[in-house]
Amino acid sequence: MEEGKVVKQLEGTHVEFALVIMDIEDCTVNQAAVREATNGKLDVFATDLPRLRKIAKQLTIESTDPTAERTAYISELTYTLGVSGVLTKGDQSVYLVESAKQPALV
């Protein structure tokens, strides 16, 4: 497993109130803080775009197709959004965080 990667085994009712898409290098959503701030009543579904870009680059490093890396990245993002929609009612708010100066959601 990649160092620093967070893998959650989701069980029971899903309480993700939002999908948070982070686009800040070396920054991720502190999901434990969200659960603590809401007394365990809410969670977020989060993804990190810099990490998806890194994975896409690694997956396509030997490709001669100039669109392969972008296609892999878009595929990863589409899959992530699809999983979020399937595991929830599909009615989550979506937040794109591009700056560490943006206010907290909770």
mmCIF file of C-alpha atoms in Angstrom:
data_model
loop_
_atom_site.group_PDB
_atom_site.id
_atom_site.type_symbol
_atom_site.label_atom_id
_atom_site.label_comp_id
_atom_site.label_asym_id
_atom_site.label_seq_id
_atom_site.Cartn_x
_atom_site.Cartn_y
_atom_site.Cartn_z
ATOM 1 C CA MET A 1 0.000 0.000 0.000
ATOM 2 C CA GLU A 2 1.221 3.484 -0.833
ATOM 3 C CA GLU A 3 2.579 5.315 2.207
ATOM 4 C CA GLY A 4 0.139 7.849 3.622
ATOM 5 C CA LYS A 5 -2.822 6.501 1.681
ATOM 6 C CA VAL A 6 -6.062 6.352 3.662
ATOM 7 C CA VAL A 7 -8.348 3.436 2.865
ATOM 8 C CA LYS A 8 -11.660 3.265 4.685
ATOM 9 C CA GLN A 9 -13.872 0.208 4.915
ATOM 10 C CA LEU A 10 -17.320 1.771 4.899
ATOM 11 C CA GLU A 11 -20.051 -0.055 6.765
ATOM 12 C CA GLY A 12 -23.634 0.697 7.704
ATOM 13 C CA THR A 13 -25.458 3.861 6.738
ATOM 14 C CA HIS A 14 -23.460 6.359 4.758
ATOM 15 C CA VAL A 15 -23.486 9.805 6.346
ATOM 16 C CA GLU A 16 -21.316 11.683 3.853
ATOM 17 C CA PHE A 17 -22.918 15.102 3.513
ATOM 18 C CA ALA A 18 -20.486 16.409 0.907
ATOM 19 C CA LEU A 19 -17.987 15.450 -1.733
ATOM 20 C CA VAL A 20 -14.780 17.404 -1.198
ATOM 21 C CA ILE A 21 -12.357 17.589 -4.107
ATOM 22 C CA MET A 22 -8.976 18.842 -2.943
ATOM 23 C CA ASP A 23 -6.631 20.458 -5.475
ATOM 24 C CA ILE A 24 -3.804 21.452 -3.151
ATOM 25 C CA GLU A 25 -0.490 19.611 -3.269
ATOM 26 C CA ASP A 26 0.329 17.664 -0.069
ATOM 27 C CA CYS A 27 -2.998 18.549 1.549
ATOM 28 C CA THR A 28 -5.940 16.290 2.271
ATOM 29 C CA VAL A 29 -9.244 16.372 4.121
ATOM 30 C CA ASN A 30 -9.012 15.516 7.812
ATOM 31 C CA GLN A 31 -12.015 13.221 7.926
ATOM 32 C CA ALA A 32 -11.483 12.438 11.603
ATOM 33 C CA ALA A 33 -11.866 16.157 12.359
ATOM 34 C CA VAL A 34 -15.146 16.254 10.425
ATOM 35 C CA ARG A 35 -16.504 13.295 12.396
ATOM 36 C CA GLU A 36 -15.311 14.828 15.670
ATOM 37 C CA ALA A 37 -16.832 18.238 14.879
ATOM 38 C CA THR A 38 -20.196 16.617 14.098
ATOM 39 C CA ASN A 39 -20.142 14.061 16.923
ATOM 40 C CA GLY A 40 -19.916 11.278 14.346
ATOM 41 C CA LYS A 41 -23.147 12.304 12.624
ATOM 42 C CA LEU A 42 -21.541 13.400 9.362
ATOM 43 C CA ASP A 43 -18.638 12.462 7.159
ATOM 44 C CA VAL A 44 -17.307 13.592 3.802
ATOM 45 C CA PHE A 45 -16.377 11.729 0.674
ATOM 46 C CA ALA A 46 -13.001 13.182 -0.295
ATOM 47 C CA THR A 47 -10.575 12.879 -3.170
ATOM 48 C CA ASP A 48 -7.233 14.541 -3.830
ATOM 49 C CA LEU A 49 -6.630 15.683 -7.410
ATOM 50 C CA PRO A 50 -2.817 15.899 -7.076
ATOM 51 C CA ARG A 51 -2.800 12.240 -6.045
ATOM 52 C CA LEU A 52 -5.012 11.271 -8.999
ATOM 53 C CA ARG A 53 -2.633 13.142 -11.333
ATOM 54 C CA LYS A 54 0.354 11.318 -9.839
ATOM 55 C CA ILE A 55 -1.317 7.935 -10.285
ATOM 56 C CA ALA A 56 -2.308 8.776 -13.880
ATOM 57 C CA LYS A 57 1.295 9.697 -14.646
ATOM 58 C CA GLN A 58 2.568 6.438 -13.118
ATOM 59 C CA LEU A 59 0.000 4.365 -15.018
ATOM 60 C CA THR A 60 0.893 5.883 -18.383
ATOM 61 C CA ILE A 61 4.639 6.437 -18.058
ATOM 62 C CA GLU A 62 5.430 4.035 -20.910
ATOM 63 C CA SER A 63 2.573 5.100 -23.173
ATOM 64 C CA THR A 64 3.312 6.754 -26.506
ATOM 65 C CA ASP A 65 -0.219 8.145 -26.680
ATOM 66 C CA PRO A 66 -0.058 11.881 -25.879
ATOM 67 C CA THR A 67 -3.584 11.758 -24.422
ATOM 68 C CA ALA A 68 -3.061 8.688 -22.216
ATOM 69 C CA GLU A 69 -2.208 10.545 -18.996
ATOM 70 C CA ARG A 70 -5.161 12.929 -19.303
ATOM 71 C CA THR A 71 -7.483 10.037 -20.184
ATOM 72 C CA ALA A 72 -6.306 8.068 -17.143
ATOM 73 C CA TYR A 73 -6.786 11.122 -14.900
ATOM 74 C CA ILE A 74 -10.308 11.800 -16.218
ATOM 75 C CA SER A 75 -11.153 8.102 -15.813
ATOM 76 C CA GLU A 76 -10.001 8.128 -12.175
ATOM 77 C CA LEU A 77 -12.010 11.261 -11.431
ATOM 78 C CA THR A 78 -15.113 9.881 -13.156
ATOM 79 C CA TYR A 79 -14.827 6.645 -11.177
ATOM 80 C CA THR A 80 -14.465 8.587 -7.915
ATOM 81 C CA LEU A 81 -17.551 10.685 -8.639
ATOM 82 C CA GLY A 82 -19.471 7.545 -9.602
ATOM 83 C CA VAL A 83 -18.554 5.758 -6.382
ATOM 84 C CA SER A 84 -19.683 8.791 -4.394
ATOM 85 C CA GLY A 85 -23.016 8.773 -6.204
ATOM 86 C CA VAL A 86 -23.551 5.034 -5.709
ATOM 87 C CA LEU A 87 -22.630 4.952 -2.015
ATOM 88 C CA THR A 88 -24.911 7.875 -1.188
ATOM 89 C CA LYS A 89 -28.245 9.211 -2.396
ATOM 90 C CA GLY A 90 -26.303 11.213 -4.987
ATOM 91 C CA ASP A 91 -27.500 14.473 -3.477
ATOM 92 C CA GLN A 92 -24.260 15.625 -1.884
ATOM 93 C CA SER A 93 -22.940 19.137 -2.210
ATOM 94 C CA VAL A 94 -19.642 19.210 -4.112
ATOM 95 C CA TYR A 95 -16.820 21.457 -2.940
ATOM 96 C CA LEU A 96 -13.653 22.111 -4.922
ATOM 97 C CA VAL A 97 -10.899 23.346 -2.609
ATOM 98 C CA GLU A 98 -8.087 25.043 -4.527
ATOM 99 C CA SER A 99 -6.578 27.163 -1.790
ATOM 100 C CA ALA A 100 -5.577 26.428 1.782
ATOM 101 C CA LYS A 101 -7.132 29.807 2.649
ATOM 102 C CA GLN A 102 -10.668 28.650 1.857
ATOM 103 C CA PRO A 103 -12.915 28.405 4.941
ATOM 104 C CA ALA A 104 -13.611 25.067 6.569
ATOM 105 C CA LEU A 105 -16.810 23.258 5.658
ATOM 106 C CA VAL A 106 -17.713 22.336 9.221
#
